[in-house]
mmCIF file of C-alpha atoms in Angstrom:
data_model
loop_
_atom_site.group_PDB
_atom_site.id
_atom_site.type_symbol
_atom_site.label_atom_id
_atom_site.label_comp_id
_atom_site.label_asym_id
_atom_site.label_seq_id
_atom_site.Cartn_x
_atom_site.Cartn_y
_atom_site.Cartn_z
ATOM 1 C CA MET X 221 -15.245 -0.467 7.111
ATOM 2 C CA VAL X 222 -15.182 -4.451 7.851
ATOM 3 C CA LEU X 223 -14.482 -4.865 11.622
ATOM 4 C CA SER X 224 -12.909 -7.931 13.058
ATOM 5 C CA ASP X 225 -14.904 -10.069 15.154
ATOM 6 C CA MET X 226 -11.935 -10.337 17.301
ATOM 7 C CA ASN X 227 -11.371 -14.111 16.202
ATOM 8 C CA GLY X 228 -8.171 -13.095 14.184
ATOM 9 C CA GLN X 229 -10.008 -11.961 10.880
ATOM 10 C CA LYS X 230 -9.261 -9.161 8.972
ATOM 11 C CA ARG X 231 -10.587 -5.767 9.377
ATOM 12 C CA ILE X 232 -10.053 -4.923 6.078
ATOM 13 C CA ARG X 233 -9.002 -7.105 3.114
ATOM 14 C CA ALA X 234 -5.900 -5.592 0.867
ATOM 15 C CA ALA X 235 -7.121 -5.496 -2.928
ATOM 16 C CA PHE X 236 -4.888 -4.901 -5.866
ATOM 17 C CA TYR X 237 -5.717 -1.518 -7.920
ATOM 18 C CA GLN X 238 -6.193 -2.912 -11.534
ATOM 19 C CA SER X 239 -5.865 -0.581 -14.453
ATOM 20 C CA PRO X 240 -8.448 -0.326 -17.341
ATOM 21 C CA ALA X 241 -6.375 -2.647 -19.372
ATOM 22 C CA GLY X 242 -6.559 -5.316 -16.513
ATOM 23 C CA LYS X 243 -3.021 -4.837 -15.304
ATOM 24 C CA GLU X 244 -2.332 -4.874 -11.599
ATOM 25 C CA PRO X 245 1.178 -2.971 -11.257
ATOM 26 C CA VAL X 246 1.522 -3.439 -7.213
ATOM 27 C CA ARG X 247 1.223 -7.511 -7.916
ATOM 28 C CA GLU X 248 3.811 -6.907 -10.779
ATOM 29 C CA TRP X 249 6.239 -4.691 -8.967
ATOM 30 C CA LEU X 250 6.020 -7.366 -5.900
ATOM 31 C CA LEU X 251 6.924 -10.379 -8.035
ATOM 32 C CA GLU X 252 10.257 -8.302 -9.321
ATOM 33 C CA LEU X 253 11.494 -7.752 -5.800
ATOM 34 C CA LEU X 254 13.660 -10.729 -3.926
ATOM 35 C CA PRO X 255 11.627 -13.129 -1.682
ATOM 36 C CA ASP X 256 12.604 -11.837 1.152
ATOM 37 C CA ASP X 257 11.769 -8.236 0.279
ATOM 38 C CA ARG X 258 8.555 -9.538 -1.091
ATOM 39 C CA LYS X 259 7.669 -11.072 2.688
ATOM 40 C CA ARG X 260 8.669 -8.452 4.743
ATOM 41 C CA ILE X 261 6.260 -5.718 2.543
ATOM 42 C CA GLY X 262 3.402 -8.667 2.495
ATOM 43 C CA ASP X 263 3.671 -8.815 6.183
ATOM 44 C CA ASP X 264 3.485 -5.141 6.916
ATOM 45 C CA ILE X 265 0.209 -4.830 4.740
ATOM 46 C CA ARG X 266 -0.970 -8.160 6.648
ATOM 47 C CA THR X 267 -0.426 -5.994 9.764
ATOM 48 C CA ALA X 268 -2.614 -3.288 8.347
ATOM 49 C CA GLU X 269 -5.482 -5.514 7.184
ATOM 50 C CA PHE X 270 -5.526 -7.529 10.570
ATOM 51 C CA GLY X 271 -4.932 -4.321 12.629
ATOM 52 C CA TRP X 272 -6.864 -1.434 10.670
ATOM 53 C CA PRO X 273 -6.605 1.196 11.869
ATOM 54 C CA VAL X 274 -2.692 1.426 12.078
ATOM 55 C CA GLY X 275 -0.800 4.197 12.770
ATOM 56 C CA MET X 276 2.977 4.519 12.803
ATOM 57 C CA PRO X 277 5.175 3.132 11.938
ATOM 58 C CA ILE X 278 3.572 0.729 9.785
ATOM 59 C CA CYS X 279 0.846 3.157 8.128
ATOM 60 C CA ARG X 280 0.376 6.536 7.863
ATOM 61 C CA GLN X 281 -1.887 8.829 5.634
ATOM 62 C CA MET X 282 -0.202 10.837 3.106
ATOM 63 C CA LYS X 283 0.096 15.009 4.212
ATOM 64 C CA GLY X 284 -1.550 16.913 1.113
ATOM 65 C CA ARG X 285 -2.893 13.651 -0.793
ATOM 66 C CA GLN X 286 -6.390 13.301 0.134
ATOM 67 C CA GLY X 287 -7.483 9.581 0.855
ATOM 68 C CA ILE X 288 -3.791 8.238 -0.095
ATOM 69 C CA TRP X 289 -2.013 6.191 2.651
ATOM 70 C CA GLU X 290 1.051 4.281 2.778
ATOM 71 C CA VAL X 291 2.559 1.192 4.526
ATOM 72 C CA ARG X 292 6.171 1.738 5.350
ATOM 73 C CA THR X 293 8.293 -1.498 5.201
ATOM 74 C CA ASN X 294 12.318 -1.121 6.066
ATOM 75 C CA LEU X 295 14.390 -3.723 3.854
ATOM 76 C CA PRO X 296 17.818 -4.970 4.652
ATOM 77 C CA ALA X 297 20.828 -2.816 3.591
ATOM 78 C CA GLY X 298 18.704 0.494 5.007
ATOM 79 C CA ARG X 299 16.410 0.359 1.945
ATOM 80 C CA ILE X 300 12.860 1.828 2.496
ATOM 81 C CA ALA X 301 9.825 0.178 0.393
ATOM 82 C CA ARG X 302 6.196 1.644 0.618
ATOM 83 C CA VAL X 303 2.993 0.746 -0.620
ATOM 84 C CA PHE X 304 0.349 3.334 -1.479
ATOM 85 C CA PHE X 305 -3.097 2.674 -0.909
ATOM 86 C CA CYS X 306 -6.375 4.209 -0.388
ATOM 87 C CA LEU X 307 -9.657 2.779 1.191
ATOM 88 C CA HIS X 308 -12.289 2.044 -1.180
ATOM 89 C CA GLU X 309 -15.629 0.021 -0.820
ATOM 90 C CA ASN X 310 -14.372 -1.525 2.406
ATOM 91 C CA GLN X 311 -11.093 -2.468 1.001
ATOM 92 C CA MET X 312 -7.531 -1.333 1.022
ATOM 93 C CA VAL X 313 -6.757 -0.839 -2.469
ATOM 94 C CA LEU X 314 -3.170 -1.077 -3.088
ATOM 95 C CA LEU X 315 -2.348 1.551 -5.827
ATOM 96 C CA HIS X 316 1.615 1.652 -6.266
ATOM 97 C CA GLY X 317 4.737 0.483 -4.418
ATOM 98 C CA ILE X 318 7.991 1.792 -4.916
ATOM 99 C CA ILE X 319 11.745 1.425 -3.169
ATOM 100 C CA LYS X 320 12.461 4.878 -1.923
ATOM 101 C CA LYS X 321 15.864 6.016 -3.083
ATOM 102 C CA SER X 322 15.613 8.992 -0.798
ATOM 103 C CA GLN X 323 14.001 10.207 2.134
ATOM 104 C CA LYS X 324 11.540 12.584 0.422
ATOM 105 C CA THR X 325 8.851 10.472 -1.539
ATOM 106 C CA PRO X 326 8.976 11.506 -5.127
ATOM 107 C CA VAL X 327 5.770 13.670 -6.397
ATOM 108 C CA ARG X 328 5.229 11.669 -9.538
ATOM 109 C CA ASP X 329 4.913 8.431 -7.618
ATOM 110 C CA LEU X 330 2.144 10.173 -5.097
ATOM 111 C CA ASP X 331 0.435 11.688 -8.538
ATOM 112 C CA LEU X 332 0.717 8.319 -9.962
ATOM 113 C CA ALA X 333 -1.182 7.033 -6.593
ATOM 114 C CA GLU X 334 -3.775 9.848 -6.686
ATOM 115 C CA LYS X 335 -4.636 9.161 -10.150
ATOM 116 C CA ARG X 336 -5.184 5.442 -9.759
ATOM 117 C CA ARG X 337 -7.451 6.203 -6.537
ATOM 118 C CA LYS X 338 -9.286 8.900 -8.603
ATOM 119 C CA GLU X 339 -10.356 6.153 -11.202
ATOM 120 C CA LEU X 340 -11.966 4.029 -8.720
ATOM 121 C CA GLN X 341 -14.498 6.345 -8.284
#
């Protein structure tokens, strides 16, 4: 893990997961969002980068999902965004992003994040 020297440096750097075909699905997802939503999510990712390890309410590890964490962002109008990530080679690899439609995180989204994490090994 890369640690800060207390000069305001990132303790861990965020990196986008890249598919074997060269796609960056989280970057593409973020670019589809409204600018204000993108800024709020980016601010929370940045908080994790500078303050790692960060707990609730910004980050938490996903129960039952080895090595998968989430950045939690509250958006206007009661919407909730989640960016799933893992720690790999001293980086916070952004695996998958969603706007939640219910309190429960869909299993298929967690499965996709886990599949991408395993591809990094």
